[in-house]
CSV table of C-alpha atoms in Angstrom, one decimal:
chain,number,residue,atom,x,y,z
A,1,MET,CA,-16.7,32.2,57.7
A,2,SER,CA,-15.1,35.6,58.1
A,3,PHE,CA,-15.4,37.9,55.1
A,4,GLU,CA,-12.3,40.0,55.9
A,5,PRO,CA,-8.8,39.0,56.7
A,6,LYS,CA,-8.1,38.7,60.4
A,7,ILE,CA,-5.2,37.9,62.8
A,8,ILE,CA,-5.7,34.8,64.8
A,9,LYS,CA,-3.6,34.9,68.0
A,10,ALA,CA,-2.2,31.4,68.7
A,11,ASN,CA,-1.2,30.4,72.2
A,12,VAL,CA,2.5,30.6,72.6
A,13,PHE,CA,4.1,28.7,75.5
A,14,LYS,CA,7.6,29.9,76.3
A,15,ASP,CA,10.2,28.5,78.6
A,16,SER,CA,14.0,28.4,78.9
A,17,ARG,CA,14.3,26.1,75.9
A,18,GLY,CA,12.3,28.3,73.5
A,19,TYR,CA,8.6,28.2,72.6
A,20,PHE,CA,5.8,25.9,71.5
A,21,SER,CA,2.8,27.2,69.6
A,22,GLU,CA,-0.4,25.4,68.6
A,23,ILE,CA,-0.9,27.3,65.4
A,24,LEU,CA,-4.4,26.3,64.1
A,25,LYS,CA,-7.1,23.7,64.6
A,26,ASP,CA,-10.5,23.1,63.2
A,27,TYR,CA,-10.1,25.3,60.0
A,28,GLY,CA,-10.4,22.5,57.5
A,29,PHE,CA,-7.0,22.8,55.8
A,30,ALA,CA,-6.0,20.6,52.9
A,31,GLN,CA,-2.4,21.6,52.2
A,32,ILE,CA,0.5,23.2,54.0
A,33,ASN,CA,3.3,25.0,52.1
A,34,MET,CA,6.4,26.8,53.1
A,35,SER,CA,8.6,29.4,51.4
A,36,TRP,CA,12.0,30.9,52.3
A,37,SER,CA,12.8,34.4,51.0
A,38,LEU,CA,15.8,36.6,51.1
A,39,GLY,CA,15.3,39.9,52.9
A,40,GLY,CA,13.8,42.4,50.5
A,41,THR,CA,11.7,39.8,48.6
A,42,PHE,CA,8.1,40.7,47.7
A,43,ARG,CA,5.8,37.8,46.9
A,44,GLY,CA,2.3,38.3,45.6
A,45,ILE,CA,-0.4,39.4,45.3
A,46,HIS,CA,-1.9,36.0,44.5
A,47,ALA,CA,-5.2,34.3,45.0
A,48,GLN,CA,-6.7,30.9,44.1
A,49,ARG,CA,-10.5,30.2,43.8
A,50,LEU,CA,-11.8,28.5,47.0
A,51,MET,CA,-8.4,28.5,48.7
A,52,ASP,CA,-8.6,30.3,52.0
A,53,LYS,CA,-5.2,30.8,53.4
A,54,ALA,CA,-3.6,31.2,56.8
A,55,MET,CA,0.0,32.5,56.9
A,56,TRP,CA,2.5,32.6,59.8
A,57,ILE,CA,6.2,33.4,60.1
A,58,ALA,CA,8.4,30.4,61.0
A,59,SER,CA,11.6,32.4,61.0
A,60,GLY,CA,12.5,36.0,60.3
A,61,LYS,CA,10.1,39.0,59.9
A,62,ALA,CA,7.7,40.1,57.2
A,63,ILE,CA,4.8,42.4,56.4
A,64,VAL,CA,1.9,40.1,55.3
A,65,TYR,CA,-0.8,41.6,53.0
A,66,ALA,CA,-4.3,40.8,51.8
A,67,VAL,CA,-6.0,42.8,49.0
A,68,ASN,CA,-9.7,42.5,48.3
A,69,LEU,CA,-10.1,41.2,44.7
A,70,ASP,CA,-13.9,41.2,44.5
A,71,PRO,CA,-15.0,44.2,42.3
A,72,SER,CA,-18.6,43.8,43.6
A,73,SER,CA,-17.5,44.5,47.2
A,74,ILE,CA,-17.3,48.0,48.7
A,75,LEU,CA,-13.9,46.8,50.0
A,76,TYR,CA,-12.5,46.2,46.5
A,77,GLY,CA,-8.8,47.2,46.4
A,78,LYS,CA,-8.6,47.5,50.2
A,79,VAL,CA,-5.2,46.5,51.6
A,80,ILE,CA,-4.9,44.9,55.0
A,81,SER,CA,-1.4,44.4,56.4
A,82,GLU,CA,0.3,43.1,59.5
A,83,THR,CA,3.9,43.0,60.5
A,84,MET,CA,4.7,39.6,61.8
A,85,GLU,CA,7.7,37.7,63.1
A,86,ALA,CA,8.7,34.2,64.2
A,87,GLY,CA,7.3,33.4,67.7
A,88,ASP,CA,4.8,36.2,67.9
A,89,GLY,CA,1.9,33.8,67.7
A,90,LYS,CA,0.1,35.7,64.9
A,91,VAL,CA,-1.6,33.9,62.1
A,92,PHE,CA,-2.9,36.0,59.2
A,93,PHE,CA,-6.1,34.4,57.8
A,94,ALA,CA,-7.7,35.6,54.5
A,95,PRO,CA,-10.7,34.2,52.6
A,96,TRP,CA,-10.1,33.1,49.0
A,97,TRP,CA,-11.2,36.3,47.2
A,98,TRP,CA,-8.5,38.3,49.0
A,99,GLY,CA,-5.2,38.2,47.2
A,100,ARG,CA,-2.2,37.5,49.6
A,101,GLY,CA,1.4,38.4,49.6
A,102,PHE,CA,4.3,39.5,51.8
A,103,LEU,CA,7.4,41.5,52.0
A,104,ALA,CA,10.3,39.8,53.7
A,105,LEU,CA,12.0,42.4,56.0
A,106,GLU,CA,14.9,40.0,56.6
A,107,ASP,CA,15.6,36.4,55.5
A,108,THR,CA,12.2,34.8,56.3
A,109,THR,CA,10.4,31.5,56.2
A,110,VAL,CA,6.6,31.8,55.7
A,111,THR,CA,4.3,28.9,56.3
A,112,TYR,CA,0.8,28.7,54.6
A,113,ALA,CA,-2.1,26.4,55.4
A,114,THR,CA,-4.7,26.4,52.7
A,115,THR,CA,-8.3,25.0,52.5
A,116,ASP,CA,-7.7,23.5,49.0
A,117,VAL,CA,-4.8,22.1,47.0
A,118,TYR,CA,-3.1,24.3,44.5
A,119,ARG,CA,-4.8,24.3,41.1
A,120,PRO,CA,-3.1,26.6,38.5
A,121,GLU,CA,-6.4,27.1,36.6
A,122,HIS,CA,-7.9,28.7,39.7
A,123,GLU,CA,-5.1,31.3,40.2
A,124,THR,CA,-5.1,35.0,39.6
A,125,GLY,CA,-2.9,37.8,40.7
A,126,ILE,CA,-2.3,41.5,40.6
A,127,SER,CA,0.7,43.8,40.9
A,128,TYR,CA,1.6,45.8,44.0
A,129,ILE,CA,1.9,48.8,41.7
A,130,GLY,CA,-1.0,51.2,42.4
A,131,LEU,CA,-1.5,49.9,45.9
A,132,ALA,CA,-0.1,52.9,47.9
A,133,ASP,CA,0.0,51.0,51.3
A,134,ILE,CA,2.3,48.4,49.8
A,135,GLU,CA,4.3,50.7,47.6
A,136,LYS,CA,5.1,52.8,50.8
A,137,ASP,CA,6.4,49.6,52.5
A,138,LEU,CA,8.5,48.7,49.5
A,139,GLU,CA,10.4,52.0,49.8
A,140,ARG,CA,12.0,50.5,53.0
A,141,VAL,CA,13.8,47.9,50.9
A,142,LYS,CA,14.1,49.6,47.6
A,143,ALA,CA,17.8,49.0,47.1
A,144,GLN,CA,17.4,45.2,47.7
A,145,LEU,CA,13.8,44.6,46.3
A,146,LEU,CA,13.4,41.2,44.7
A,147,VAL,CA,10.3,40.4,42.7
A,148,SER,CA,9.7,37.4,40.4
A,149,ASP,CA,9.1,38.0,36.7
A,150,LYS,CA,5.6,36.5,37.1
A,151,ASP,CA,4.7,39.1,39.8
A,152,LYS,CA,6.3,41.9,37.7
A,153,ALA,CA,4.1,41.0,34.8
A,154,ALA,CA,0.8,40.9,36.9
A,155,PRO,CA,-1.7,43.7,36.0
A,156,SER,CA,-2.3,46.6,38.3
A,157,ILE,CA,-5.7,46.6,40.0
A,158,LYS,CA,-6.2,50.0,38.2
A,159,THR,CA,-5.3,48.6,34.7
A,160,GLU,CA,-8.3,48.7,32.3
A,161,GLY,CA,-9.9,45.3,32.1
A,162,THR,CA,-8.5,44.0,35.4
A,163,SER,CA,-11.7,44.7,37.3
A,164,GLU,CA,-13.7,42.8,34.7
A,165,ASN,CA,-11.3,39.9,34.7
A,166,LEU,CA,-11.4,39.7,38.5
A,167,ALA,CA,-15.2,39.8,38.5
A,168,ASN,CA,-15.3,36.9,36.1
A,169,TRP,CA,-12.7,35.0,38.3
A,170,LYS,CA,-14.8,35.6,41.4
A,171,ARG,CA,-18.0,34.7,39.7
A,172,ALA,CA,-16.6,31.4,38.6
A,173,GLY,CA,-15.5,30.6,42.1
A,174,ASP,CA,-19.0,31.5,43.4
A,175,ASP,CA,-20.5,29.2,40.8
A,176,ILE,CA,-18.3,26.3,41.9
A,177,LEU,CA,-19.4,26.9,45.5
A,178,ARG,CA,-23.0,27.0,44.5
A,179,ASP,CA,-22.7,23.7,42.5
A,180,ARG,CA,-20.9,22.0,45.4
A,181,SER,CA,-23.7,23.1,47.9
A,182,MET,CA,-26.4,21.7,45.5
A,183,GLU,CA,-24.5,18.3,45.4
A,184,GLU,CA,-24.6,18.0,49.2
Protein backbone atom coordinates (compact mmCIF):
# COMPACT_ATOMS: atom_id res chain seq x y z
CA MET A 1 0.00 0.00 0.00
CA SER A 2 1.18 3.49 -0.78
CA PHE A 3 1.74 5.73 2.23
CA GLU A 4 1.27 8.98 0.32
CA PRO A 5 -1.41 10.13 -2.06
CA LYS A 6 -0.68 9.48 -5.70
CA ILE A 7 -2.14 10.06 -9.12
CA ILE A 8 -3.10 6.89 -10.95
CA LYS A 9 -3.22 7.46 -14.69
CA ALA A 10 -6.05 5.48 -16.24
CA ASN A 11 -6.07 4.49 -19.89
CA VAL A 12 -8.31 6.81 -21.88
CA PHE A 13 -9.46 5.61 -25.30
CA LYS A 14 -10.72 8.48 -27.44
CA ASP A 15 -12.52 8.39 -30.76
CA SER A 16 -15.01 10.51 -32.69
CA ARG A 17 -17.82 9.58 -30.26
CA GLY A 18 -16.01 10.69 -27.10
CA TYR A 19 -13.92 8.57 -24.74
CA PHE A 20 -13.92 5.39 -22.65
CA SER A 21 -11.78 5.00 -19.56
CA GLU A 22 -11.14 1.98 -17.38
CA ILE A 23 -10.79 3.88 -14.12
CA LEU A 24 -9.63 1.33 -11.55
CA LYS A 25 -9.33 -2.37 -10.95
CA ASP A 26 -7.90 -4.55 -8.19
CA TYR A 27 -8.00 -1.92 -5.43
CA GLY A 28 -10.59 -3.65 -3.21
CA PHE A 29 -13.25 -0.93 -3.23
CA ALA A 30 -16.42 -1.36 -1.15
CA GLN A 31 -18.47 1.71 -2.05
CA ILE A 32 -18.72 4.25 -4.87
CA ASN A 33 -20.09 7.74 -4.25
CA MET A 34 -20.68 10.79 -6.40
CA SER A 35 -21.17 14.47 -5.59
CA TRP A 36 -22.14 17.39 -7.77
CA SER A 37 -20.97 20.86 -6.77
CA LEU A 38 -21.46 24.37 -8.04
CA GLY A 39 -18.32 26.17 -9.18
CA GLY A 40 -16.67 27.78 -6.15
CA THR A 41 -17.66 24.97 -3.76
CA PHE A 42 -15.03 23.71 -1.33
CA ARG A 43 -15.68 20.29 0.24
CA GLY A 44 -13.44 18.86 2.95
CA ILE A 45 -11.07 18.19 4.51
CA HIS A 46 -12.58 14.83 5.64
CA ALA A 47 -11.23 11.39 6.49
CA GLN A 48 -12.68 8.13 7.78
CA ARG A 49 -10.72 5.45 9.58
CA LEU A 50 -9.72 2.58 7.27
CA MET A 51 -11.36 4.21 4.22
CA ASP A 52 -8.79 4.71 1.49
CA LYS A 53 -10.28 6.85 -1.24
CA ALA A 54 -9.81 7.26 -4.98
CA MET A 55 -11.36 10.36 -6.57
CA TRP A 56 -11.85 11.33 -10.21
CA ILE A 57 -13.73 14.01 -12.08
CA ALA A 58 -16.78 12.85 -14.06
CA SER A 59 -17.64 16.35 -15.32
CA GLY A 60 -16.15 19.78 -14.80
CA LYS A 61 -12.82 20.74 -13.24
CA ALA A 62 -11.53 20.76 -9.66
CA ILE A 63 -8.42 20.92 -7.51
CA VAL A 64 -8.33 17.75 -5.40
CA TYR A 65 -6.48 17.81 -2.06
CA ALA A 66 -5.06 15.40 0.49
CA VAL A 67 -3.72 16.51 3.87
CA ASN A 68 -1.71 14.23 6.14
CA LEU A 69 -3.63 13.91 9.44
CA ASP A 70 -1.15 11.66 11.28
CA PRO A 71 0.66 13.75 13.93
CA SER A 72 3.30 11.03 14.34
CA SER A 73 4.32 11.41 10.68
CA ILE A 74 7.03 13.79 9.48
CA LEU A 75 4.49 14.66 6.76
CA TYR A 76 1.84 15.84 9.25
CA GLY A 77 -0.03 18.78 7.76
CA LYS A 78 1.49 18.29 4.30
CA VAL A 79 -0.91 19.20 1.48
CA ILE A 80 -0.79 17.40 -1.85
CA SER A 81 -3.01 18.74 -4.63
CA GLU A 82 -3.79 18.03 -8.26
CA THR A 83 -5.87 19.97 -10.76
CA MET A 84 -8.11 17.47 -12.53
CA GLU A 85 -10.85 17.60 -15.13
CA ALA A 86 -13.26 15.21 -16.79
CA GLY A 87 -11.61 12.97 -19.35
CA ASP A 88 -8.02 13.55 -18.22
CA GLY A 89 -7.67 9.95 -16.99
CA LYS A 90 -6.38 11.02 -13.57
CA VAL A 91 -7.43 9.24 -10.38
CA PHE A 92 -6.32 10.79 -7.06
CA PHE A 93 -5.70 8.01 -4.53
CA ALA A 94 -5.08 8.73 -0.84
CA PRO A 95 -4.76 6.34 2.13
CA TRP A 96 -7.20 6.68 5.01
CA TRP A 97 -5.09 8.87 7.31
CA TRP A 98 -4.91 11.57 4.64
CA GLY A 99 -7.92 13.90 4.76
CA ARG A 100 -9.42 14.61 1.34
CA GLY A 101 -11.31 17.47 -0.22
CA PHE A 102 -11.70 19.48 -3.37
CA LEU A 103 -12.39 22.91 -4.80
CA ALA A 104 -14.80 22.91 -7.75
CA LEU A 105 -13.41 25.39 -10.29
CA GLU A 106 -16.66 25.13 -12.28
CA ASP A 107 -19.83 23.05 -11.85
CA THR A 108 -18.26 19.65 -11.18
CA THR A 109 -19.16 16.02 -10.54
CA VAL A 110 -16.62 14.11 -8.43
CA THR A 111 -16.78 10.32 -8.12
CA TYR A 112 -15.22 8.51 -5.15
CA ALA A 113 -14.38 4.84 -4.74
CA THR A 114 -13.71 3.85 -1.12
CA THR A 115 -12.27 0.74 0.52
CA ASP A 116 -14.89 0.71 3.28
CA VAL A 117 -18.48 1.82 3.68
CA TYR A 118 -19.20 5.15 5.37
CA ARG A 119 -19.32 4.92 9.16
CA PRO A 120 -19.98 8.28 10.87
CA GLU A 121 -18.20 7.14 14.04
CA HIS A 122 -14.97 6.80 12.03
CA GLU A 123 -15.07 10.30 10.56
CA THR A 124 -12.87 13.27 11.32
CA GLY A 125 -12.13 16.52 9.59
CA ILE A 126 -10.16 19.72 9.68
CA SER A 127 -10.64 23.20 8.27
CA TYR A 128 -8.78 24.56 5.27
CA ILE A 129 -7.93 27.60 7.43
CA GLY A 130 -4.23 27.57 8.19
CA LEU A 131 -3.36 25.41 5.17
CA ALA A 132 -1.63 28.02 3.00
CA ASP A 133 -1.66 25.93 -0.21
CA ILE A 134 -5.43 25.56 -0.04
CA GLU A 135 -6.10 29.13 1.13
CA LYS A 136 -4.14 30.41 -1.89
CA ASP A 137 -6.35 28.39 -4.25
CA LEU A 138 -9.52 29.60 -2.53
CA GLU A 139 -8.56 33.18 -3.36
CA ARG A 140 -9.33 32.29 -7.00
CA VAL A 141 -13.03 31.82 -6.17
CA LYS A 142 -13.33 34.12 -3.15
CA ALA A 143 -16.44 35.94 -4.43
CA GLN A 144 -18.33 32.68 -5.03
CA LEU A 145 -16.86 30.44 -2.29
CA LEU A 146 -19.42 27.95 -0.92
CA VAL A 147 -18.54 25.95 2.21
CA SER A 148 -20.90 23.83 4.33
CA ASP A 149 -21.58 24.76 7.94
CA LYS A 150 -19.99 21.45 8.99
CA ASP A 151 -16.77 22.31 7.16
CA LYS A 152 -16.77 25.87 8.51
CA ALA A 153 -17.01 24.48 12.05
CA ALA A 154 -14.12 22.01 11.63
CA PRO A 155 -11.01 22.83 13.68
CA SER A 156 -7.85 24.15 12.08
CA ILE A 157 -4.93 21.74 12.11
CA LYS A 158 -3.15 24.45 14.15
CA THR A 159 -5.87 24.74 16.84
CA GLU A 160 -4.78 23.60 20.29
CA GLY A 161 -5.93 20.05 20.90
CA THR A 162 -6.41 19.16 17.22
CA SER A 163 -3.11 17.28 17.00
CA GLU A 164 -3.98 15.21 20.09
CA ASN A 165 -7.48 14.47 18.77
CA LEU A 166 -6.08 13.39 15.41
CA ALA A 167 -3.44 11.21 17.13
CA ASN A 168 -6.21 9.44 19.09
CA TRP A 169 -8.29 9.05 15.91
CA LYS A 170 -5.33 7.56 14.01
CA ARG A 171 -4.35 5.29 16.93
CA ALA A 172 -7.91 3.90 17.07
CA GLY A 173 -7.71 3.10 13.36
CA ASP A 174 -4.35 1.40 13.79
CA ASP A 175 -5.84 -0.65 16.67
CA ILE A 176 -8.72 -1.79 14.45
CA LEU A 177 -6.25 -2.84 11.74
CA ARG A 178 -4.13 -4.75 14.27
CA ASP A 179 -7.20 -6.53 15.66
CA ARG A 180 -8.35 -7.48 12.15
CA SER A 181 -4.93 -8.89 11.26
CA MET A 182 -4.90 -11.00 14.45
CA GLU A 183 -8.31 -12.46 13.50
CA GLU A 184 -7.05 -13.63 10.11
